[in-house]
Tab-separated table of C-alpha atoms and ligand atoms in Angstrom:
chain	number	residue	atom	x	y	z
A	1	UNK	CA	41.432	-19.040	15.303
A	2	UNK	CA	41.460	-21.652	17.439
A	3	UNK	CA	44.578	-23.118	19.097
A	4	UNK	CA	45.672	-26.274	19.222
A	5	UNK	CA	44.841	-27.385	22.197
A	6	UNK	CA	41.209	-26.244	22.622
A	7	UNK	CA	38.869	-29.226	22.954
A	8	UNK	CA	35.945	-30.027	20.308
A	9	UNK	CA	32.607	-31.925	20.536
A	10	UNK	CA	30.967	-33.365	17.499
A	11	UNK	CA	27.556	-33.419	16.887
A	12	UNK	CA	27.302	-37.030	17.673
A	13	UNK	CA	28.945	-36.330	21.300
A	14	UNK	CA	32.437	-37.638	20.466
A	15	UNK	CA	34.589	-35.061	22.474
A	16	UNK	CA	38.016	-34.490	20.980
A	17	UNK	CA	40.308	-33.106	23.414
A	18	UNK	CA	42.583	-30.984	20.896
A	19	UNK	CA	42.593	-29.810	17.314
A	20	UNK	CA	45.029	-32.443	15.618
A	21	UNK	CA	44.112	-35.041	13.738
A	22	UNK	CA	46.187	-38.139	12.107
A	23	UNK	CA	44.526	-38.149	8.628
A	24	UNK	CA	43.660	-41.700	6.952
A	25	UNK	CA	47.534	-43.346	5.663
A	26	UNK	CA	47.721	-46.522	4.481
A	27	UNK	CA	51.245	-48.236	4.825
A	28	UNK	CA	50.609	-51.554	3.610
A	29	UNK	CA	51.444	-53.423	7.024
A	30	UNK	CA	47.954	-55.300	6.841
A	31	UNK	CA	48.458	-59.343	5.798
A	32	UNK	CA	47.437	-60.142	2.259
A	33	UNK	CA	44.196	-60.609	3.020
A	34	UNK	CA	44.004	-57.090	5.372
A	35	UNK	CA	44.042	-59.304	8.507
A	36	UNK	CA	45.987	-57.029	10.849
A	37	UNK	CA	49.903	-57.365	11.736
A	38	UNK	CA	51.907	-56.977	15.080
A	39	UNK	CA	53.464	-53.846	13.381
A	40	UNK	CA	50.354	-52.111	12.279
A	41	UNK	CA	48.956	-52.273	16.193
A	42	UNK	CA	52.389	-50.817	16.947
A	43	UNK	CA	52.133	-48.179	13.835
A	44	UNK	CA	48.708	-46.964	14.902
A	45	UNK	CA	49.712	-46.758	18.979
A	46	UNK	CA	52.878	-44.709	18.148
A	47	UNK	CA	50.789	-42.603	15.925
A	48	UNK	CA	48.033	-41.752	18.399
A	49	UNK	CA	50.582	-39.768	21.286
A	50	UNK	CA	49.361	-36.473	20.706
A	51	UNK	CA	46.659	-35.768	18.060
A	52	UNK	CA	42.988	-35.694	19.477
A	53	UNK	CA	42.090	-38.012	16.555
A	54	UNK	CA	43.509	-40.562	14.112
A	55	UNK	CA	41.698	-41.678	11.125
A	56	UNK	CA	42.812	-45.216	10.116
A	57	UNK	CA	44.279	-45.852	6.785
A	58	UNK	CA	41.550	-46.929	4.206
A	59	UNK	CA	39.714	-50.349	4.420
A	60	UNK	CA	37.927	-51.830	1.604
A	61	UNK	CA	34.597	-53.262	1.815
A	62	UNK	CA	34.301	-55.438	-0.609
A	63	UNK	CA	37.133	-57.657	-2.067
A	64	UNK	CA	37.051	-56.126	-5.557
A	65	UNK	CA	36.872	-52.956	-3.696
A	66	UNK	CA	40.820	-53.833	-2.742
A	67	UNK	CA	43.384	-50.862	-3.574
A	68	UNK	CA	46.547	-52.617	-2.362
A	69	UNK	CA	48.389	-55.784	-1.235
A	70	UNK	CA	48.569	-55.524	2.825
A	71	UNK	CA	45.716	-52.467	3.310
A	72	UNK	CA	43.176	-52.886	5.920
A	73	UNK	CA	39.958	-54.225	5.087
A	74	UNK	CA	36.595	-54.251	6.977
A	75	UNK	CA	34.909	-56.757	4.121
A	76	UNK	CA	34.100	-59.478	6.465
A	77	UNK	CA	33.195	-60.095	10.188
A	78	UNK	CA	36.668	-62.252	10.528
A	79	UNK	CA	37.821	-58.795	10.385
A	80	UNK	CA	36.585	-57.697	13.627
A	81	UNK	CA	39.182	-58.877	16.294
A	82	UNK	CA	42.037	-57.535	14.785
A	83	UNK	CA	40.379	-53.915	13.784
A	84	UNK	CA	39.684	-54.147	17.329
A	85	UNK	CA	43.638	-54.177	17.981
A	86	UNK	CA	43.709	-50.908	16.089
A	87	UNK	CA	40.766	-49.065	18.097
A	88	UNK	CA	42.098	-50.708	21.251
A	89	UNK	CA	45.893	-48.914	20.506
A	90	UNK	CA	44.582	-45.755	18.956
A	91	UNK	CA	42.720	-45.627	22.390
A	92	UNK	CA	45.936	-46.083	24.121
A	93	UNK	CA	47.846	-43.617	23.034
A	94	UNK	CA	45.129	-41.311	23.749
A	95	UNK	CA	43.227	-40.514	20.826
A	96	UNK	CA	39.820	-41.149	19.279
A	97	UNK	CA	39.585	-43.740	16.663
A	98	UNK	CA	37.922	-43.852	13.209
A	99	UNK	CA	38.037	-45.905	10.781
A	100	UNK	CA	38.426	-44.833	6.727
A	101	UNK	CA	36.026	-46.816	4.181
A	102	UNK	CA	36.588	-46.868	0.682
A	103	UNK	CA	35.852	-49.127	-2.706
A	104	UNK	CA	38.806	-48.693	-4.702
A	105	UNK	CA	36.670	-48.996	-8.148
A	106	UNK	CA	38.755	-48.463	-11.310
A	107	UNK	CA	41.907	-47.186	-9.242
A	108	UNK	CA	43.209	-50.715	-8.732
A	109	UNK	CA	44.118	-53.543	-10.604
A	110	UNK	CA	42.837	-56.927	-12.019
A	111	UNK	CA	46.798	-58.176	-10.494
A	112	UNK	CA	45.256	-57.263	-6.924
A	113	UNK	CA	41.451	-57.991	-6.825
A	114	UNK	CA	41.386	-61.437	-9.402
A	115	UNK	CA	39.476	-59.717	-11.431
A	116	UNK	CA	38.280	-56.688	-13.984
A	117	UNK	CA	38.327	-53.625	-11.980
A	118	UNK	CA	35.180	-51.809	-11.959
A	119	UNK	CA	33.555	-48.602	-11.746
A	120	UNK	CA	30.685	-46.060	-12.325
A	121	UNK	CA	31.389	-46.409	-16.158
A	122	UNK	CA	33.967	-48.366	-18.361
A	123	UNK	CA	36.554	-45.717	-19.109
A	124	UNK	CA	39.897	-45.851	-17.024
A	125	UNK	CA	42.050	-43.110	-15.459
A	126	UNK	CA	44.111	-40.774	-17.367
A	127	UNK	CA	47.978	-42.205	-16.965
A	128	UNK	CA	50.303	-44.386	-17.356
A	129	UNK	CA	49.072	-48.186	-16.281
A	130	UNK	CA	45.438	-47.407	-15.275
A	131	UNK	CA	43.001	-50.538	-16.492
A	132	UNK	CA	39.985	-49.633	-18.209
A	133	UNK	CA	36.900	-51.015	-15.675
A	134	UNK	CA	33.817	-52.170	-15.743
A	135	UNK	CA	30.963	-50.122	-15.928
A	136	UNK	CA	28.392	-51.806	-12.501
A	137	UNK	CA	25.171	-52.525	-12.676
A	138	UNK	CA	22.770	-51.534	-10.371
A	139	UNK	CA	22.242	-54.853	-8.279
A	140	UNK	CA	26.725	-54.042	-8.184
A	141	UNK	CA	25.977	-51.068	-7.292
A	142	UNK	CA	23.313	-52.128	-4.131
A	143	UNK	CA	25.660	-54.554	-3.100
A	144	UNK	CA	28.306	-51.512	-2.371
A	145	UNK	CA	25.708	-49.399	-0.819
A	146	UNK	CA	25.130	-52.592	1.173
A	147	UNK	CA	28.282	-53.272	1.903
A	148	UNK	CA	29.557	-49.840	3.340
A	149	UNK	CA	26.710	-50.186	5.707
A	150	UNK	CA	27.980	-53.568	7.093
A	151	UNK	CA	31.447	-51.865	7.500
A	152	UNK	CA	30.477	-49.722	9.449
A	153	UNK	CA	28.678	-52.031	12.053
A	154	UNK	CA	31.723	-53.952	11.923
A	155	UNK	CA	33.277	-50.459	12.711
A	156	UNK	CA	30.743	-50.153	15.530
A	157	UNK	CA	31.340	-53.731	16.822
A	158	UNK	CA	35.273	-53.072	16.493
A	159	UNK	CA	34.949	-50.642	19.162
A	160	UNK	CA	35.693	-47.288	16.516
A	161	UNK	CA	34.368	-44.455	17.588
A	162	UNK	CA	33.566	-43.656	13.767
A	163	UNK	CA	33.977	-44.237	10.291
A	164	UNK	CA	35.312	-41.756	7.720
A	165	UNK	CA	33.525	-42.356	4.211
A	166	UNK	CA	36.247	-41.814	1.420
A	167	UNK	CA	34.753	-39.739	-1.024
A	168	UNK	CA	37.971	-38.831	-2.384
A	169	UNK	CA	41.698	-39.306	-4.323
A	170	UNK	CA	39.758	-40.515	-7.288
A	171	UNK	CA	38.097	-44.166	-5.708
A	172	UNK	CA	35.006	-45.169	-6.429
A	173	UNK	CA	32.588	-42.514	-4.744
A	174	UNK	CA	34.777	-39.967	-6.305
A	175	UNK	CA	34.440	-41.681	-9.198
A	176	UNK	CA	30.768	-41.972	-8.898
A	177	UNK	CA	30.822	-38.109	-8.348
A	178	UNK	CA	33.325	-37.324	-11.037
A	179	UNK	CA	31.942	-36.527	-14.603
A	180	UNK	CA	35.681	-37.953	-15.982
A	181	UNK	CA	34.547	-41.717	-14.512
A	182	UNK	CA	30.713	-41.152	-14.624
A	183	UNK	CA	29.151	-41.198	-17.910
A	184	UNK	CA	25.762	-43.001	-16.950
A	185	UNK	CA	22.549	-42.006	-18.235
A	186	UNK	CA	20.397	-43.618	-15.813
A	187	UNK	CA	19.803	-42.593	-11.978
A	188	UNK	CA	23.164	-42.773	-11.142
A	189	UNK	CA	25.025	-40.440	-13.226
A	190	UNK	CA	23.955	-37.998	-16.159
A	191	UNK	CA	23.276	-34.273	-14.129
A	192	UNK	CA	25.637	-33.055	-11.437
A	193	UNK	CA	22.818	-33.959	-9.159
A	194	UNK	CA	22.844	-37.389	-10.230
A	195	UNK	CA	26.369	-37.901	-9.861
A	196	UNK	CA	25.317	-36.769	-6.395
A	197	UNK	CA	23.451	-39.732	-5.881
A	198	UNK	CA	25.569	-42.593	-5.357
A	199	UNK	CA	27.934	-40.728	-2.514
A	200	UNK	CA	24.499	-39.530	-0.474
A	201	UNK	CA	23.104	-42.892	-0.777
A	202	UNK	CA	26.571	-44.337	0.677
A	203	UNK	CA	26.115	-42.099	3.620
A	204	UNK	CA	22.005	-42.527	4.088
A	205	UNK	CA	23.114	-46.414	4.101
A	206	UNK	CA	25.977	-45.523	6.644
A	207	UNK	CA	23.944	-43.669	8.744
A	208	UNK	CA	21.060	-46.313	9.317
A	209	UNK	CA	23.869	-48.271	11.211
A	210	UNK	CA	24.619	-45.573	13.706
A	211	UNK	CA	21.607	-46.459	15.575
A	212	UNK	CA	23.309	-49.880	17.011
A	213	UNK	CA	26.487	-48.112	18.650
A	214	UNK	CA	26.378	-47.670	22.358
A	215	UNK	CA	28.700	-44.642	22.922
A	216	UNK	CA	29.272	-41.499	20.147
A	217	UNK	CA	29.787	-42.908	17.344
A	218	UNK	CA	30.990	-40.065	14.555
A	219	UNK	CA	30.470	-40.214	10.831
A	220	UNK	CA	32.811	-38.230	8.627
A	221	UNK	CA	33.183	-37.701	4.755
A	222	UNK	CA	36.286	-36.667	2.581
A	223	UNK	CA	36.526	-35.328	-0.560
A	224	UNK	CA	38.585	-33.771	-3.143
A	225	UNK	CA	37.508	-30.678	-3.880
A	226	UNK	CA	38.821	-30.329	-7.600
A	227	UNK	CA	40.281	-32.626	-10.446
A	228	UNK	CA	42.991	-31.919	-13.164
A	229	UNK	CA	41.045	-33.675	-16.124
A	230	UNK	CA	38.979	-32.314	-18.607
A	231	UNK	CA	36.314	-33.156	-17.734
A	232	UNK	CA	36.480	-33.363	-14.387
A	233	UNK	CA	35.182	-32.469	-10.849
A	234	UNK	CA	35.647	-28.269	-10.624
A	235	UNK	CA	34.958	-26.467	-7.087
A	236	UNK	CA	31.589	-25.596	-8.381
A	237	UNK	CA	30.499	-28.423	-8.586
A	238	UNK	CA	31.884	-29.529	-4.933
A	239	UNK	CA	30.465	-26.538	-3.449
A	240	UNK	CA	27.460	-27.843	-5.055
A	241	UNK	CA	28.030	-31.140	-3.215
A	242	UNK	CA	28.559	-29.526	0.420
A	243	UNK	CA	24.992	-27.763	0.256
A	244	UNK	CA	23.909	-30.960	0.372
A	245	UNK	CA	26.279	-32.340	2.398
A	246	UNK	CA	25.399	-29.796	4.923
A	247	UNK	CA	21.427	-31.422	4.905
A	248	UNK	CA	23.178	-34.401	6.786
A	249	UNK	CA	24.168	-35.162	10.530
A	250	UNK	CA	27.255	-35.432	9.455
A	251	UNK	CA	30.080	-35.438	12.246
A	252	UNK	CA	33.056	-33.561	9.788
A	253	UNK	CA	33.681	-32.861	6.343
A	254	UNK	CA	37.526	-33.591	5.349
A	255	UNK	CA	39.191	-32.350	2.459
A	256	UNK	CA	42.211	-33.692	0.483
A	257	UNK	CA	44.394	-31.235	-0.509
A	258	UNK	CA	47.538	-32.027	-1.719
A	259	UNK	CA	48.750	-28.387	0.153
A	260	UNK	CA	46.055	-26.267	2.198
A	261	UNK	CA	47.072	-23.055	0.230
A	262	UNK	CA	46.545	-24.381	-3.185
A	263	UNK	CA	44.052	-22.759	-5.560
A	264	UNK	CA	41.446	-24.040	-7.458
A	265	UNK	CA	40.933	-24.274	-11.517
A	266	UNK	CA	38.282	-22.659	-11.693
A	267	UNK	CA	38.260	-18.941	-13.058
A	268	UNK	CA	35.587	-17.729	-11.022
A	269	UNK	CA	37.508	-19.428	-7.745
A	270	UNK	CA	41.222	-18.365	-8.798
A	271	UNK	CA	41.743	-15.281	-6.324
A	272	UNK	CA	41.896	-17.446	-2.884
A	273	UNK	CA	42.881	-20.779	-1.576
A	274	UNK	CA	40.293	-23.489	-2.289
A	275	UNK	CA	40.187	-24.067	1.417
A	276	UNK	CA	39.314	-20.729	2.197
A	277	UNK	CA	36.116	-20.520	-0.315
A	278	UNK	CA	35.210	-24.022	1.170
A	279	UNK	CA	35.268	-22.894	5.055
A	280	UNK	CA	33.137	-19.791	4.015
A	281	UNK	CA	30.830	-22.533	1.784
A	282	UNK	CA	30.466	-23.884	5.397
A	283	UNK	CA	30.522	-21.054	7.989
A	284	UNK	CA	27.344	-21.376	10.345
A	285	UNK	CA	26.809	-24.837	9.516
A	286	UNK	CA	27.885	-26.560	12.222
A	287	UNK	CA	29.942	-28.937	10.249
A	288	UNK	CA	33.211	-28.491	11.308
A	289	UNK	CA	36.208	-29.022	8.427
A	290	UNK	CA	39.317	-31.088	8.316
A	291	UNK	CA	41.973	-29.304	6.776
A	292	UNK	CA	45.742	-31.445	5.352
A	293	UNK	CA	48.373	-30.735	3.430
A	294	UNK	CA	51.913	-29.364	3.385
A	295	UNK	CA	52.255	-29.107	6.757
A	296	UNK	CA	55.415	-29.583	8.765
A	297	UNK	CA	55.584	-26.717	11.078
A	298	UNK	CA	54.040	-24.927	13.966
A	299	UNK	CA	53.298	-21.715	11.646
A	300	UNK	CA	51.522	-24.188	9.089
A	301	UNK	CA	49.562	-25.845	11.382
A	302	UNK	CA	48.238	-22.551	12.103
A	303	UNK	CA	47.538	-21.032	9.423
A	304	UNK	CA	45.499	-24.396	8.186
A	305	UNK	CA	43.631	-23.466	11.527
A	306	UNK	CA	42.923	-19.623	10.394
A	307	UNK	CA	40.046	-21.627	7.892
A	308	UNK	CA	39.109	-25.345	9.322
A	309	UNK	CA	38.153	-26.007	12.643
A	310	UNK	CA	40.762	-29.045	12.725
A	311	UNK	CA	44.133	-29.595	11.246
A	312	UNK	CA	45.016	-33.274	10.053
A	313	UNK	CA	49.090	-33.895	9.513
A	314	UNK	CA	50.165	-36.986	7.578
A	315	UNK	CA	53.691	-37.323	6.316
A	316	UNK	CA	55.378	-35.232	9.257
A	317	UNK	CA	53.655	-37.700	11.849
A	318	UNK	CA	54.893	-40.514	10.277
A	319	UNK	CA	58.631	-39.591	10.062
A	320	UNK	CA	58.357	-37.661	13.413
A	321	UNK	CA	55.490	-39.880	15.625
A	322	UNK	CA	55.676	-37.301	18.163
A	323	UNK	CA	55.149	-33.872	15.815
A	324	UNK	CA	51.409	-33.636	17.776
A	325	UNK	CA	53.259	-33.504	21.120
A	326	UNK	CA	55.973	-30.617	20.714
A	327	UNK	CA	53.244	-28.881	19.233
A	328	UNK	CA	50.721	-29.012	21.687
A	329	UNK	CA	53.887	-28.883	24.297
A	330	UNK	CA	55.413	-25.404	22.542
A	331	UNK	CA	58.527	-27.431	21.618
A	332	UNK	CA	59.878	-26.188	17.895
A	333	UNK	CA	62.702	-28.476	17.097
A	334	UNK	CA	60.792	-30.317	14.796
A	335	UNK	CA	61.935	-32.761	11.272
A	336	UNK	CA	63.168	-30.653	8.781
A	337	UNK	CA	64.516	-33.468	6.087
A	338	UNK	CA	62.617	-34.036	2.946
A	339	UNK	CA	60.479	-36.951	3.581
A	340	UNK	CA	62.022	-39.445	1.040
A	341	UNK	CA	65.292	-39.133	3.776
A	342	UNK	CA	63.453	-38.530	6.781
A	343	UNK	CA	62.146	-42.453	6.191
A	344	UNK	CA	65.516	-43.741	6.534
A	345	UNK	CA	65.822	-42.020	10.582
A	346	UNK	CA	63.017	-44.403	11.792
A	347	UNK	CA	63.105	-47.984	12.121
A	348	UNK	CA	60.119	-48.919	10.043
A	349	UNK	CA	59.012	-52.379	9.177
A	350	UNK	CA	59.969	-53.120	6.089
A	351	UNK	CA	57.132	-53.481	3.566
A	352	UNK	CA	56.416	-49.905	5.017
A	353	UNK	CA	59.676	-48.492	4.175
A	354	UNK	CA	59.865	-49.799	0.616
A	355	UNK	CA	55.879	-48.417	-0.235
A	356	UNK	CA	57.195	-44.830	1.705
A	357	UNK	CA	60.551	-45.460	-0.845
A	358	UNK	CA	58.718	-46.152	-4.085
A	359	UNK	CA	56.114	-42.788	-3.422
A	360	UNK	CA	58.615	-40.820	-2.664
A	361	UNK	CA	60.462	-41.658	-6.107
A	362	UNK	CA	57.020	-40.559	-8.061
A	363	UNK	CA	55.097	-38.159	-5.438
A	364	UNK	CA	53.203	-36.429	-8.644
A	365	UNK	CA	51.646	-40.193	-9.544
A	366	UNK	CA	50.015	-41.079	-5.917
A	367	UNK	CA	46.574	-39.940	-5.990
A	368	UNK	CA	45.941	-41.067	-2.404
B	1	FMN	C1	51.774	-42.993	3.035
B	1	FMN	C2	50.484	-42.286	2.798
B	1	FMN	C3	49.316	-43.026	2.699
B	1	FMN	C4	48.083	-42.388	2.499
B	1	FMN	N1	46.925	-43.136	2.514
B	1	FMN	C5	45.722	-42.511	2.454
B	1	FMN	C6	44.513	-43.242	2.634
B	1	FMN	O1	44.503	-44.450	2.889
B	1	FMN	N2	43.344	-42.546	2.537
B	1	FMN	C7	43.296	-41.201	2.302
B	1	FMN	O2	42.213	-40.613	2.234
B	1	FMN	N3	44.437	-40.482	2.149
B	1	FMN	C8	45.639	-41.099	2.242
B	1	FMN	N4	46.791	-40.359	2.171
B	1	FMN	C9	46.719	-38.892	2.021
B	1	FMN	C10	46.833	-38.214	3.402
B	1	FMN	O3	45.681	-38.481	4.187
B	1	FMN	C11	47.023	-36.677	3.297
B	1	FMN	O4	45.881	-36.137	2.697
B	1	FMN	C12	48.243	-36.301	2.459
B	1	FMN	O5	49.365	-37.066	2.849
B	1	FMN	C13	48.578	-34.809	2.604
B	1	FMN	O6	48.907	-34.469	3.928
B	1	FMN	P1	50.442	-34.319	4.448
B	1	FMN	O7	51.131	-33.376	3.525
B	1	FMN	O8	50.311	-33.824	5.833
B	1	FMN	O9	51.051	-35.690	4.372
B	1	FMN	C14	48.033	-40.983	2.359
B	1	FMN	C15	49.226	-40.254	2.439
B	1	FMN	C16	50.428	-40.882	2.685
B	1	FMN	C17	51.666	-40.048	2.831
C-alpha cells in the first residue's frame, strides 16, 4: 500500500509529489458566462496546500454543453487568461493542475443553455424535473468530438498540466456509453461496443492535441462504474470499457463512487467492493486509478489506498482546505461535522455557500 506521501510519475512525465488528489468540484463561482471570478482563483489556491494534484471543477465545451449558471467553461479562446489564473494558483499552492471537460448533454436545462437540451438519444433522465433532449446528429456529434479537442489546447495554452475527460455522473459521454440514454442504431450506439465509440473517439480527438504542449502534459478519464436504472450501465459492461481503456496512453483512470466501499449491482460482482474488482481489472497495466468517496479520515484515506494508486478527497477539503496537510503532516484533529454544518465554519463566498446549502438539503438527487 502505498503511503501518502510517496511520489508518482505518470506516463506522460508529470511527477506528482504525493498520493492526494483534489477531485473535479464545481462551486458555481465562475461569471455567467464561466469567465473566472476573484474568488474562484482564491478557491482553487486554498485548495491546492497539500494534495499532489487538483482536478478543476468541470468546464463545458460547448455552450449547449453548459451544466450550470457560474461553472467554468473552456468553450472559447476568451477563456484562456482567466483559466490561466486557475493553473497559475493551483501551481502556487503547490500542486499540479488539470483541468475537467465535460458536455453536460441531457443533464441540464433549456433555462441554462437557451435551448433544447440534447443527447445521444431523445429520452430524458429518470426523476423529478429532467427535460427530455434531443437526440444529435452526427455532424452534432463531430462538432463535440471537435470541440473537446480545442479544449484541451486551450488547456495546453492555459498552462494545465492536463485535462481530465468526464466520462461520468450521467453527462453526455456517460450518456453516450449508457444503454438508459443511448438507443441509436447507427455507429454510435446499438452493441456495448458501439456505445464504446463515442467516449474513445473523445479521447483519440483529445489525444491528437497533446502533441502541441511543451512540458508533461497528462490526460485522464473518469467514469462511473455502475448505474441504478434499468437499463443501465452494470460493472460488466465498464470492465468491458477499461480493456479498452487500457489500449490507450492514458495518464489515470478515475472513478466516481459515491463511497469507495460500495458494491456493485451486479450478481456476479456482489461479494466485494466495486473498487476492488476494478483495481484487479487493472493490475499490471500501468494505468494507475483514482479512487473518491466517503472519505474524511486518516484510516479512510488508507484504506481507499489498499486498491488505487491515488486517493482523491472532495467534500472534507472543501470544509477543511488544509485536510491534505495534517495528513501528510501525521496531525489527526481533523472536521468531524456533517458537511451541511461544516459549510457554515468557513467564510465562503456566497453563491458557493447557497449551491453547498441547497445539495446538502437533497444529497440523494446530485448526480455529480
Ligand atoms: C460541491 C461538489 C461539486 C462537484 N462537482 C463535480 C464536478 O464538477 N465533476 C465531477 O466529476 N465530480 C464532481 N463532484 C463529485 C466529486 O468529485 C466526488 O466524486 C464526490 O464528492 C465524492 O467524494 P467526497 O465524498 O470525497 O466528496 C462534486 C462534488 C461536490 C461535493
Amino acid at each position: 500500500m502505498p503511503n501518502f506521501n510517496e511520489p508518482l510519475t505518470l506516463k506522460s512525465g508529470l511527477a506528482l509529489k504525493n498520493r492526494l488528489v483534489v477531485p473535479p468540484m464545481t462551486v458555481v463561482l465562475s461569471f455567467h458566462d464561466g469567465a473566472i471570478t476573484q474568488e474562484e482563483v482564491a478557491h482553487y489556491k486554498r485548495l491546492s496546500q497539500g494534495s499532489g494534484l487538483v482536478i478543476t471543477g468541470t468546464a463545458n465545451v460547448t455552450p449547449n454543453g453548459k451544466g450550470w449558471p457560474g461553472e467554468l467553461s473552456v468553450a472559447s479562446d476568451d477563456m484562456i487568461p482567466g483559466l490561466a489564473r486557475v493553473a497559475d494558483a493551483i501551481h502556487e499552492g503547490g500542486a499540479k493542475a488539470i483541468l475537467q471537460i465535460f458536455h453536460a448533454g441531457r443533464m441540464t436545462s433549456e433555462k441554462t443553455i437557451g435551448e433544447q437540451v440534447v443527447s445521444a438519444s431523445a429520452v430524458a433522465a429518470e426523476g423529478d424535473g429532467f427535460e427530455t433532449p434531443r437526440e444529435l446528429t452526427e455532424a452534432e456529434i463531430l462538432e463535440i468530438i471537435e470541440a473537446f479537442g480545442a479544449a484541451t489546447r486551450r488547456a495546453i495554452v492555459a498552462g494545465f498540466d492536463g485535462v481530465e475527460v468526464h466520462g461520468a455522473n450521467m453527462y453526455l459521454i456517460h450518456q453516450f456509453f449508457s444503454p438508459h440514454s443511448n438507443r441509436r442504431t447507427d455507429k454510435w450506439g446499438g452493441s456495448l461496443a458501439k456505445r464504446m465509440v463515442f467516449p474513445l473517439a473523445v479521447l483519440e480527438r483529445v489525444f491528437t492535441e497533446v502533441k502541441t504542449a511543451t512540458s508533461p502534459f497528462a490526460i485522464g478519464y473518469r467514469f462511473s462504474p455502475v448505474e441504478g436504472t434499468d437499463p443501465g450501465i452494470r460493472l460488466e459492461d465498464t470492465l468491458a470499457l477499461l480493456e479498452e481503456l487500457k489500449k490507450l496512453p492514458l495518464d489515470y483512470l478515475h472513478v466516481s463512487l459515491k463511497h469507495y466501499a460500495r458494491k456493485a449491482n451486479s450478481e456476479n460482482y456482489s461479494e466485494k467492493p466495486t473498487l476492488v474488482y476494478l483495481h484487479e481489472a487493472l493490475s499490471g497495466s500501468n494505468l494507475p486509478l483514482i479512487a473518491v468517496g466517503g472519505v474524511r479520515t486518516r484510516a479512510e484515506a488508507a484504506a481507499v489506498l489498499e486498491n488505487a494508486e491515488l486517493v482523491a478527497i472532495g467534500q472534507q477539503n472543501l470544509v477543511e482546505p488544509n485536510f491534505a496537510e495534517k495528513l501528510l503532516a501525521g496531525q489527526d484533529d481533523f472536521v468531524t461535522k456533517p458537511f451541511g454544518e461544516a459549510i457554515y465554519d468557513l467564510e465562503m463566498p456566497h453563491p458557493m455557500l447557497k449551491y453547498l446549502e441547497k445539495r446538502y438539503a437533497t444529497p440523494e438527487k446530485k448526480v455529480l
